[in-house]
Short mmCIF file of C-alpha atoms and ligand atoms in Angstrom, two decimals:
data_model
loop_
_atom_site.label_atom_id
_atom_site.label_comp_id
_atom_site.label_asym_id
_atom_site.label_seq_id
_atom_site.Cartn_x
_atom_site.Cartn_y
_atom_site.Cartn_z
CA UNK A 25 79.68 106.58 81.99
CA UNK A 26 82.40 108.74 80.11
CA UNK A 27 85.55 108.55 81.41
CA UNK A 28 86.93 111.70 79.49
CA UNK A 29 90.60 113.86 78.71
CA UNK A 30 92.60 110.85 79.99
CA UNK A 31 96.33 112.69 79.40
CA UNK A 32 96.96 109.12 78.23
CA UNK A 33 94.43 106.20 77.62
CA UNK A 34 96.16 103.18 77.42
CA UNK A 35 94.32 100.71 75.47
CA UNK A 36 96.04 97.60 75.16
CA UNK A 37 94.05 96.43 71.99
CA UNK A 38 95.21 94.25 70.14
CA UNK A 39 95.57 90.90 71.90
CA UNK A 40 98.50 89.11 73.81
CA UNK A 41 101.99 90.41 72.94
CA UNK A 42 104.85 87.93 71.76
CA UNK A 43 108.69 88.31 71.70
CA UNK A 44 109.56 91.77 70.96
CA UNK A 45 106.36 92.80 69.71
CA UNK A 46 105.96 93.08 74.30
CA UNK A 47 105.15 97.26 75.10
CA UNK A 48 102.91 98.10 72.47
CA UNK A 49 100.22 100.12 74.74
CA UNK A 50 97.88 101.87 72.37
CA UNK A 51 98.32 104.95 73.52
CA UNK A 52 95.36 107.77 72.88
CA UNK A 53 96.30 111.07 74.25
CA UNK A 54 93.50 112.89 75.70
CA UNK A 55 91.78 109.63 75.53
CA UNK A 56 88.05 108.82 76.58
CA UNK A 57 86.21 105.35 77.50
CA UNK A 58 82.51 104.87 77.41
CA UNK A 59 81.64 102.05 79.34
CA UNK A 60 77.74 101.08 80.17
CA UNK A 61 76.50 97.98 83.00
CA UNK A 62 79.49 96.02 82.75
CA UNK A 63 80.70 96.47 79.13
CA UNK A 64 83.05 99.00 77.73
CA UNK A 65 81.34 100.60 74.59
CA UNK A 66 83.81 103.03 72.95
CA UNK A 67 87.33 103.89 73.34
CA UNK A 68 88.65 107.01 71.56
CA UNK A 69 90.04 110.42 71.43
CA UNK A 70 87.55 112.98 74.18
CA UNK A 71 86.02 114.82 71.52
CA UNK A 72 85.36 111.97 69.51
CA UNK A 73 83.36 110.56 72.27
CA UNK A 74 81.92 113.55 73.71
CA UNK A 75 80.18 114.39 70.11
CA UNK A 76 78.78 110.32 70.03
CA UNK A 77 78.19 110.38 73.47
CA UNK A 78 76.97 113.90 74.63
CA UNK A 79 74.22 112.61 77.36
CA UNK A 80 76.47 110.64 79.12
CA UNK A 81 77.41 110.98 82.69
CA UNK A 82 81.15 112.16 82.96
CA UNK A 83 84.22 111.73 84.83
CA UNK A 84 87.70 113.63 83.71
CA UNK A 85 90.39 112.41 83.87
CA UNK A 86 93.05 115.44 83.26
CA UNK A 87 96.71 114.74 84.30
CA UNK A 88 96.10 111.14 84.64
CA UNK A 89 96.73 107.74 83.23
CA UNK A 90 93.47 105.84 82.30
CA UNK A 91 94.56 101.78 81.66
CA UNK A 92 93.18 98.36 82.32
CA UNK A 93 92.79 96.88 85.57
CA UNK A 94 96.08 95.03 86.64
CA UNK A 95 95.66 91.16 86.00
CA UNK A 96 97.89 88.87 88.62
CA UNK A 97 97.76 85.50 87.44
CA UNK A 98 100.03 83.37 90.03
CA UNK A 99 99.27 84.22 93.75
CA UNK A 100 98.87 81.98 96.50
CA UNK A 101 96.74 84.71 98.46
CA UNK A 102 94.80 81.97 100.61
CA UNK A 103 96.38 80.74 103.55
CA UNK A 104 95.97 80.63 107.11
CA UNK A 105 99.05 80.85 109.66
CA UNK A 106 101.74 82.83 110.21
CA UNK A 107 105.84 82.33 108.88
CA UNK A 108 107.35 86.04 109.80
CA UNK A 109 109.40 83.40 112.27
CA UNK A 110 110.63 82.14 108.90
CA UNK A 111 111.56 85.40 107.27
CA UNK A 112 114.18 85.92 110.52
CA UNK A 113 115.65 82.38 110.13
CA UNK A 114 116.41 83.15 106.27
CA UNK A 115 118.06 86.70 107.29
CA UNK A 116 120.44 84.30 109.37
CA UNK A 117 121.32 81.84 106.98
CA UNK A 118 118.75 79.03 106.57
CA UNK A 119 117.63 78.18 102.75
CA UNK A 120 114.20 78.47 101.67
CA UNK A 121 114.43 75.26 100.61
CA UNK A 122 116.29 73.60 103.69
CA UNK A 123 113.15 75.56 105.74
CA UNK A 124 110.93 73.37 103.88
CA UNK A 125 112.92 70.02 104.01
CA UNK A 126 113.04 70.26 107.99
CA UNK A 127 108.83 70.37 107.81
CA UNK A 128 108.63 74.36 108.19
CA UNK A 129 107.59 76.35 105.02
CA UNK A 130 104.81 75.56 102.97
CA UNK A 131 104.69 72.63 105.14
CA UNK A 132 104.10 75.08 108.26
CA UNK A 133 101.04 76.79 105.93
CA UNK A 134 99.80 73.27 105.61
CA UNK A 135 99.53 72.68 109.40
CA UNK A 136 97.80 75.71 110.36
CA UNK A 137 95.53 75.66 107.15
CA UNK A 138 94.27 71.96 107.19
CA UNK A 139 92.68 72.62 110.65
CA UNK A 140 91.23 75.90 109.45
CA UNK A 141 87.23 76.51 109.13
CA UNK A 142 85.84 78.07 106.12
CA UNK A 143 85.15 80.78 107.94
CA UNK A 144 88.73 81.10 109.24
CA UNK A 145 90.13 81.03 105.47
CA UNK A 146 88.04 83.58 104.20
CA UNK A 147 88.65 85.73 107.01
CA UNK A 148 92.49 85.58 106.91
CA UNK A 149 92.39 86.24 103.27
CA UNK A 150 89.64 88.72 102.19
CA UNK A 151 91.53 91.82 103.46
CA UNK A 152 94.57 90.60 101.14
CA UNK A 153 92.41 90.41 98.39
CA UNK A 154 91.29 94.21 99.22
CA UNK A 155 94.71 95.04 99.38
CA UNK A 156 95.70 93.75 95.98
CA UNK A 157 92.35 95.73 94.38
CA UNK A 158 93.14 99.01 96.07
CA UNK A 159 96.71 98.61 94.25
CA UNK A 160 94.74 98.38 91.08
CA UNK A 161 94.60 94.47 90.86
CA UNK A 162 91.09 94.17 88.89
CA UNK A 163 91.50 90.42 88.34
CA UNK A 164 93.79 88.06 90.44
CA UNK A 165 94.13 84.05 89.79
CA UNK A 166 94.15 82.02 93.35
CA UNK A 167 96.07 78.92 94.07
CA UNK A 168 94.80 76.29 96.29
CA UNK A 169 97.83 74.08 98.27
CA UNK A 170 98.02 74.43 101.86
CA UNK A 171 95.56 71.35 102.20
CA UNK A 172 97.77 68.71 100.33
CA UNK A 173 94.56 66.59 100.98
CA UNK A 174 91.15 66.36 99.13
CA UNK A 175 89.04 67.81 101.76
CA UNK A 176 91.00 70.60 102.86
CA UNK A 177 92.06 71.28 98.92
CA UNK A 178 88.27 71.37 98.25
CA UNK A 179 87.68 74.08 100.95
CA UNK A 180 90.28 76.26 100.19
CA UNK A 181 88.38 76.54 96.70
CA UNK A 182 84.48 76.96 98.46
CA UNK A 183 86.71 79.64 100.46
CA UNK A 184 87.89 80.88 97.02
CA UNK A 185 84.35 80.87 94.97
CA UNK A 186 82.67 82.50 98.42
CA UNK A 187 85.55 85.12 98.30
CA UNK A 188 85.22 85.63 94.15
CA UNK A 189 81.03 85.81 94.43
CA UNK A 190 81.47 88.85 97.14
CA UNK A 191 83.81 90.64 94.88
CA UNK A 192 84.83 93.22 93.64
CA UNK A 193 88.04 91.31 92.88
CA UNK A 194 87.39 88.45 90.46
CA UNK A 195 89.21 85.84 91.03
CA UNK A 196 90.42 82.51 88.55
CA UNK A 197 90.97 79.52 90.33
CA UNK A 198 94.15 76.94 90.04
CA UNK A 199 94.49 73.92 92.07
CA UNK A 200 97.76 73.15 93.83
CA UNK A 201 97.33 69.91 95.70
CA UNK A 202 101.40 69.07 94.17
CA UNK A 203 102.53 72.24 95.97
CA UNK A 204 104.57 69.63 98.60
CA UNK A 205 105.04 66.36 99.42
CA UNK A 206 102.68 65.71 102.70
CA UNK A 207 104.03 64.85 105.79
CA UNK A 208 102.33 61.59 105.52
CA UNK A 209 103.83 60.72 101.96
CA UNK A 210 107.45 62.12 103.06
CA UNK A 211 109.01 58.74 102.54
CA UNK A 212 106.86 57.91 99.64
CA UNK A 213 106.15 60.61 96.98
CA UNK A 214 105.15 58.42 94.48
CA UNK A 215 102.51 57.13 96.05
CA UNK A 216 101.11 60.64 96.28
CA UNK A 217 101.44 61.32 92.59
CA UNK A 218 99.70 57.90 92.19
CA UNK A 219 96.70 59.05 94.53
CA UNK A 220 96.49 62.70 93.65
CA UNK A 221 96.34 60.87 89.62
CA UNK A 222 94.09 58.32 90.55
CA UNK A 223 91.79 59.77 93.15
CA UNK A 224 91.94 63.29 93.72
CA UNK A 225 91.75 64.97 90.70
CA UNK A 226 88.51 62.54 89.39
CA UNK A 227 87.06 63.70 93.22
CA UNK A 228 87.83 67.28 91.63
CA UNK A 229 86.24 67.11 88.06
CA UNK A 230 83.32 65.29 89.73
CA UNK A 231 83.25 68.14 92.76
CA UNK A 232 83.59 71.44 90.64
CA UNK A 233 80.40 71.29 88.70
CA UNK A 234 78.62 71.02 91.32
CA UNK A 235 80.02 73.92 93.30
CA UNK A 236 80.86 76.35 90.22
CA UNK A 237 78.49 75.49 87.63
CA UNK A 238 79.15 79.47 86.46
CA UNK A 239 82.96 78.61 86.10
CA UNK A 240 85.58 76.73 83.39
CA UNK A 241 87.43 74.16 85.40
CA UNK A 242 90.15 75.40 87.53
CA UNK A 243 93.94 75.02 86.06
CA UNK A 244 95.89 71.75 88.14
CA UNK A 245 99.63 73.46 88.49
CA UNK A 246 102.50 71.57 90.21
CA UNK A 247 105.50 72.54 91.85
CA UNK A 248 108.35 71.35 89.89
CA UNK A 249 111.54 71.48 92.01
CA UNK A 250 113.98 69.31 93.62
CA UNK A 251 112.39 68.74 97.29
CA UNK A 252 109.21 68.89 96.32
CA UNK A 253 108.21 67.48 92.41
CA UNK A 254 110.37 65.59 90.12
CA UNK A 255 109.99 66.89 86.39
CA UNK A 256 108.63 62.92 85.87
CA UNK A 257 106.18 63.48 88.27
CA UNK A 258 105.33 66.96 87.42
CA UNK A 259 104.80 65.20 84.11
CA UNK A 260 102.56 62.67 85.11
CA UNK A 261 100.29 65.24 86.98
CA UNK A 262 99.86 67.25 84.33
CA UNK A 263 99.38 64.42 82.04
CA UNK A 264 96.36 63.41 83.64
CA UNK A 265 95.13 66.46 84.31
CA UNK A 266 94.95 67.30 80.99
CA UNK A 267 93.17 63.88 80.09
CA UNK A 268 90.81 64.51 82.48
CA UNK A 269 90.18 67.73 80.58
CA UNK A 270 91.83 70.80 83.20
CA UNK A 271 93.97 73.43 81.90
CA UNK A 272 97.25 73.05 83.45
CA UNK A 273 100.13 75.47 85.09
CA UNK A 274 103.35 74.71 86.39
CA UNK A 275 105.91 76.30 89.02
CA UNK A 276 109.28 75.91 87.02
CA UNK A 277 113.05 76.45 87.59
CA UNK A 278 112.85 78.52 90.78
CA UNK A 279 115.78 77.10 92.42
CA UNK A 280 116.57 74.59 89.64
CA UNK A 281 116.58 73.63 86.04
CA UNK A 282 114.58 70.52 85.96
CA UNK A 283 112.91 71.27 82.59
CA UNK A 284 109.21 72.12 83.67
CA UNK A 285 109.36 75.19 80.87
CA UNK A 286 109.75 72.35 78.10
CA UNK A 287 107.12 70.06 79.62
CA UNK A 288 104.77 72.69 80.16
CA UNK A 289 105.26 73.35 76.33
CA UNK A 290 104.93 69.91 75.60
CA UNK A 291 101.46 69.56 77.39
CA UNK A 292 100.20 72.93 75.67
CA UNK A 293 99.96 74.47 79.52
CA UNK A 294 98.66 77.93 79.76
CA UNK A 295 101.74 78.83 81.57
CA UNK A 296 105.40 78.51 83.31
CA UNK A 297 105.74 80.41 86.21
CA UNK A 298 108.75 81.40 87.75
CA UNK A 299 111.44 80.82 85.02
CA UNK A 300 115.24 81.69 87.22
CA UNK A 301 117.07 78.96 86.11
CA UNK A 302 115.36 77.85 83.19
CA UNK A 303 118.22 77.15 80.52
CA UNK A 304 118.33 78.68 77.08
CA UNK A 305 117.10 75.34 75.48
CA UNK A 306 113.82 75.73 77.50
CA UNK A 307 113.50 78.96 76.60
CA UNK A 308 113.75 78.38 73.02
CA UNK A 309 110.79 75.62 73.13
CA UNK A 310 108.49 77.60 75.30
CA UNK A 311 109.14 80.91 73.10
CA UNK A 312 107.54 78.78 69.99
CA UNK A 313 104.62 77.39 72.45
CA UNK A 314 101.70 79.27 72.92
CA UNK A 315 102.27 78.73 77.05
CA UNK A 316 102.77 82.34 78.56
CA UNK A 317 106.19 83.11 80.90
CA UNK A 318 105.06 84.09 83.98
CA UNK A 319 108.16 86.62 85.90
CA UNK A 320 107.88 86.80 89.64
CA UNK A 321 110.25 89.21 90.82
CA UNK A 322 108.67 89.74 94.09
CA UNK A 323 110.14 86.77 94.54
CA UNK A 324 113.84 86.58 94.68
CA UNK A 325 113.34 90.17 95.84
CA UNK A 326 111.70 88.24 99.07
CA UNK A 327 114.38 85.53 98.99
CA UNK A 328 116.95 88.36 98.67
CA UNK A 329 118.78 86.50 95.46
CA UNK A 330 120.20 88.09 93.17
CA UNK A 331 118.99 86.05 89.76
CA UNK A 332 116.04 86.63 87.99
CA UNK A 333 113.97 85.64 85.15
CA UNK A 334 115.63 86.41 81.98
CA UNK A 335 113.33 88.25 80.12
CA UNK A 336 114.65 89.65 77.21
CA UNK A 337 116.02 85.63 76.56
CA UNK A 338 112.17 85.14 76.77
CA UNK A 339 111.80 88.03 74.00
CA UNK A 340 114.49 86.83 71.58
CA UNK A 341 112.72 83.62 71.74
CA UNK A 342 109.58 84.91 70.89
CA UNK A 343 107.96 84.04 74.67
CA UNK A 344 104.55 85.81 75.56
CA UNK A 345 105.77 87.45 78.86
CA UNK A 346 104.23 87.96 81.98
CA UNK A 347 104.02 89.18 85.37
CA UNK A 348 102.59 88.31 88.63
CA UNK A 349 103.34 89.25 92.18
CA UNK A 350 103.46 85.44 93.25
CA UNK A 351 102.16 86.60 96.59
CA UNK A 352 102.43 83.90 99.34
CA UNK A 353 103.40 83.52 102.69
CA UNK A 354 106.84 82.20 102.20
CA UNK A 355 108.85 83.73 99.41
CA UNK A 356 107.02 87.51 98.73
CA UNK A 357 103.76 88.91 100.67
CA UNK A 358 103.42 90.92 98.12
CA UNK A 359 99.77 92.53 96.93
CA UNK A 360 100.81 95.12 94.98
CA UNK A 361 101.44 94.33 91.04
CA UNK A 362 102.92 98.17 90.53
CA UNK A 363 105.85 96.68 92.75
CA UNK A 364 106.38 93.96 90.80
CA UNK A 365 106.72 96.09 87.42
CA UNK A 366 109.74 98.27 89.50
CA UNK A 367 111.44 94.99 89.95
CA UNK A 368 110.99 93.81 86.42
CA UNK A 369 112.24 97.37 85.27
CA UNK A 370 115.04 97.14 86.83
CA UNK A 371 116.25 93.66 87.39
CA UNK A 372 114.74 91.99 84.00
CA UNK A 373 115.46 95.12 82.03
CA UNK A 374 111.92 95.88 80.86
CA UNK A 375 110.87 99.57 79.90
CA UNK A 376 108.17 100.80 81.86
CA UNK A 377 105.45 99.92 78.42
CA UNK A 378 106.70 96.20 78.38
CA UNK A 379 106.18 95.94 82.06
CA UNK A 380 102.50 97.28 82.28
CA UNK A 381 101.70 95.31 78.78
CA UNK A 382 103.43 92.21 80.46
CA UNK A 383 101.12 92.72 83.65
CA UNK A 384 97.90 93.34 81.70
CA UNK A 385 97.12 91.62 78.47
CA UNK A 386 99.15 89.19 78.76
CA UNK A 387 98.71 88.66 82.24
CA UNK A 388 95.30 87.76 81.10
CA UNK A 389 96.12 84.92 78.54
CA UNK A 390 98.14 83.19 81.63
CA UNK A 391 95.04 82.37 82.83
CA UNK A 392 92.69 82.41 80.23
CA UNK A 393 91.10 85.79 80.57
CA UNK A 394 92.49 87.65 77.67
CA UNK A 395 88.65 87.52 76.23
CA UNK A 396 87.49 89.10 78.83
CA UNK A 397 89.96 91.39 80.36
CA UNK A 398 93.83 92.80 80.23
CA UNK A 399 92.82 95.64 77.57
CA UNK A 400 90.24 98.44 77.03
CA UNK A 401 88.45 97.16 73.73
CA UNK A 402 84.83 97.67 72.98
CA UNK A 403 82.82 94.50 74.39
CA UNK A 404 85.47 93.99 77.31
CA UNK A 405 84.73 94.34 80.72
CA UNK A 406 85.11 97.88 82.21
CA UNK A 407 87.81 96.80 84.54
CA UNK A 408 89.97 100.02 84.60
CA UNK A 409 92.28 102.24 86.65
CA UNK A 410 92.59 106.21 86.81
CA UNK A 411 96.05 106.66 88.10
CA UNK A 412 97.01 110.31 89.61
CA UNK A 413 99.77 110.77 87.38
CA UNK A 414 99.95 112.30 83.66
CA UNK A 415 102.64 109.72 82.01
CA UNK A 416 102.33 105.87 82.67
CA UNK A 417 106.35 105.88 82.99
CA UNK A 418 105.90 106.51 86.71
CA UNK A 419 104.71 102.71 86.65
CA UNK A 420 107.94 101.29 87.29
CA UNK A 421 109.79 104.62 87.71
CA UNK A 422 107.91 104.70 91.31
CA UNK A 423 107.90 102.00 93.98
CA UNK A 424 106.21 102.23 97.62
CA UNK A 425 103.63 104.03 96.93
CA UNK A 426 100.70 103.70 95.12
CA UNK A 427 99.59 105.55 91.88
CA UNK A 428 96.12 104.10 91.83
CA UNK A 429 93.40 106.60 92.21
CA UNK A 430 90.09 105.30 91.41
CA UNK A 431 89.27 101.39 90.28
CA UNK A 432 86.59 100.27 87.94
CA UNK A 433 85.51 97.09 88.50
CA UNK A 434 82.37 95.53 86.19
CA UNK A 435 81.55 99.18 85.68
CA UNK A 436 81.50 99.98 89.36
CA UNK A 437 83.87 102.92 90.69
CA UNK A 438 85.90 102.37 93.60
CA UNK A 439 87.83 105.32 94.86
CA UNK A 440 91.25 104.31 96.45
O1 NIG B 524 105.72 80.34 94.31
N1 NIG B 524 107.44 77.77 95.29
C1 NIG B 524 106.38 77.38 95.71
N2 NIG B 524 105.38 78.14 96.08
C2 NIG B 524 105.47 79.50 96.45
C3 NIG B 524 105.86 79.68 97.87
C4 NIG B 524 104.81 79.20 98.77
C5 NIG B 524 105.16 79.28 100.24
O2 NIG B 524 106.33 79.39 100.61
O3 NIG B 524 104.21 79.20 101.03
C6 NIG B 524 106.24 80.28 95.43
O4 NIG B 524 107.31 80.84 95.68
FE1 FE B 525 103.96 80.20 93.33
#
């Protein structure tokens, strides 16, 4: 298939994008993308391609934006239950946090999850997972952590591999069992640290080959945050985790500066999510790691705050950026990536290039992906979007609606 007089192909190439180098998008105007099975062949001016390619079956793409699939790499998209309850309470006054403390929240997820069939999770969460690829989301990473128990954990991720295996979003998997303290470890947290260190996450390296043979092992993340992880447990987690051989995440500095962005440095984790209150000595050790930022401005959008992550502190520290939509029950139901680049344009003070490179490529190396997807390079997947405007500045420019005309997923067209 040629996908042919793009008004602008944005490519990408290159690899992830660090510090200030964030926004560089490859443009090719009038731009054309050969892609065969799965596999992007060629990417190049139209009558470049046309000439090497003249049998090819063709698809123009005049007056529109031709890019990489959106990659989300921190959602929470599987959960059962219901919290709009919640979302009034916070309009009058209550604290996310204080929601959470008093056993609603997450906690609330937990109870209606945990007694959940498979059947039931799948069922609540596939036409999320539809929404987020008819907004252009080609790739999305999944968090686990409405079980907070082995066996419920452990289905959320069969939910998750049954969900990834009937496509077309492809999903990466991260397990959350730290996401909250149980209910049944509320006056002893350590104890949970000491069984989710001792027990659980062996029961989960011995589980996962056996259930996704096809698959690296999942990332073990942690919620780092007063009222739910102390930074000394958070370290401990992902200290054995990554003994035990899993790639590792952490939720950071949402509502507090604990220091999660320096131990998620120190551990070599693929990334820091969240990033609000992170102070400038954080930033300046995880902008010489290798572990991507991940921005979630759905998020204080949804908790209607008026901080968020400081990006271009992230650039001047040379930080590998990112962005996610976070989506989850709780703080932003939000499925829609293009939303999250009209927050970052305007509340993190990207340009509309930095946000789009930010959720793409290195979207991608937040979870490990960057191989594989995030970019339109010969040998990468043909995950791509046709968008039905001419000038990729409407990403960000535009919010509410979507720009997304067709998807390509694995080389299979999806019109929106
Ligand atoms: O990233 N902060 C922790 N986890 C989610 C919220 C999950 C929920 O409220 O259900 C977040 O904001
Ligand atoms: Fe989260």
């Amino acid at each position: 298939m040629l996908i042919h007089s793009a008004s602008q192909l944005l490519t990408l190439a290159g690899g992830p994008q660090r510090g200030h180098d964030l926004g560089r998008l490859g443009i090719i105007p009038n731009g054309a993308v050969v892609f065969r099975d799965q596999t992007i062949l060629a990417v190049g001016p139209t009558a470049e391609l046309r000439q090497a390619y003249p049998n090819e079956p063709c698809l123009d793409a005049s007056d529109k934006v031709v890019m990489p699939g959106f990659v989300d790499p921190h959602t929470h998209a599987i959960w059962v239950g219901d919290r709009a309850a919640e979302f009034e309470m916070r309009l009058q006054g209550k604290s996310y946090m204080e929601i959470l403390a008093a056993g609603g929240g997450i906690l609330s997820t937990v109870h209606a999850t945990r007694t959940a069939s498979l059947g039931k999770m799948m069922a609540e969460t596939r036409p999320r997972l539809w929404n987020m690829f008819n907004f252009g989301t080609t790739t999305a990473e999944v968090k686990t952590g409405y079980g907070l128990r082995a066996a419920v954990e452990l289905r959320m991720l069969q939910a998750l591999l049954a969900l990834n295996a009937e496509g077309p979003l492809e999903l990466g998997f991260t397990f959350l069992g730290a996401h909250a303290i149980p209910p049944e470890y509320n006056q002893c947290p350590d104890e949970y640290v000491d069984v989710m260190c001792e027990t659980i996450l062996p029961i989960l390296l011995e589980w996962w080959p056996h259930h996704a043979p096809d698959f690296h092992l999942p990332f073990v993340d942690v919620f780092c945050e007063r009222g739910a992880f102390s930074l000394e447990h958070s370290r401990r987690l992902l200290s054995r985790a990554k003994e035990l051989g899993f790639p590792t995440k952490i939720h950071a500095d949402e509502f507090e500066n604990l220091g999660g962005a320096s131990l998620a440095a120190e551990i070599g984790s693929a990334s820091a999510d969240h990033l609000v209150k992170t102070s400038i000595e954080d930033i300046t050790t995880l902008g010489k790691s290798n572990t991507v930022a991940v921005a979630l401005p759905c998020t204080p959008f949804g908790l209607s705050e008026h901080l968020y992550t400081p990006a271009q502190a992230i650039l001047d520290a040379g930080g590998i950026l990112a962005l996610a939509t976070d989506l989850n029950p709780g703080t932003a139901w939000c499925e829609n990536m293009q939303f999250s680049i009209a927050l970052a344009c305007r509340y993190m003070r990207l340009t509309p290039a930095q946000a789009i490179a930010a959720a793409t490529i290195n979207s991608a190396q937040a979870i490990h992906m960057a191989d594989r997807v995030g970019s339109l390079e010969p040998g990468k997947q043909a995950d791509l979007l046709m968008l039905h405007v001419a000038d990729y500045r409407h990403l960000g420019y535009r919010f509410g609606s979507n720009l997304v005309q067709t998807v390509v997923k694995k080389g299979r067209i999806y019109p929106v």
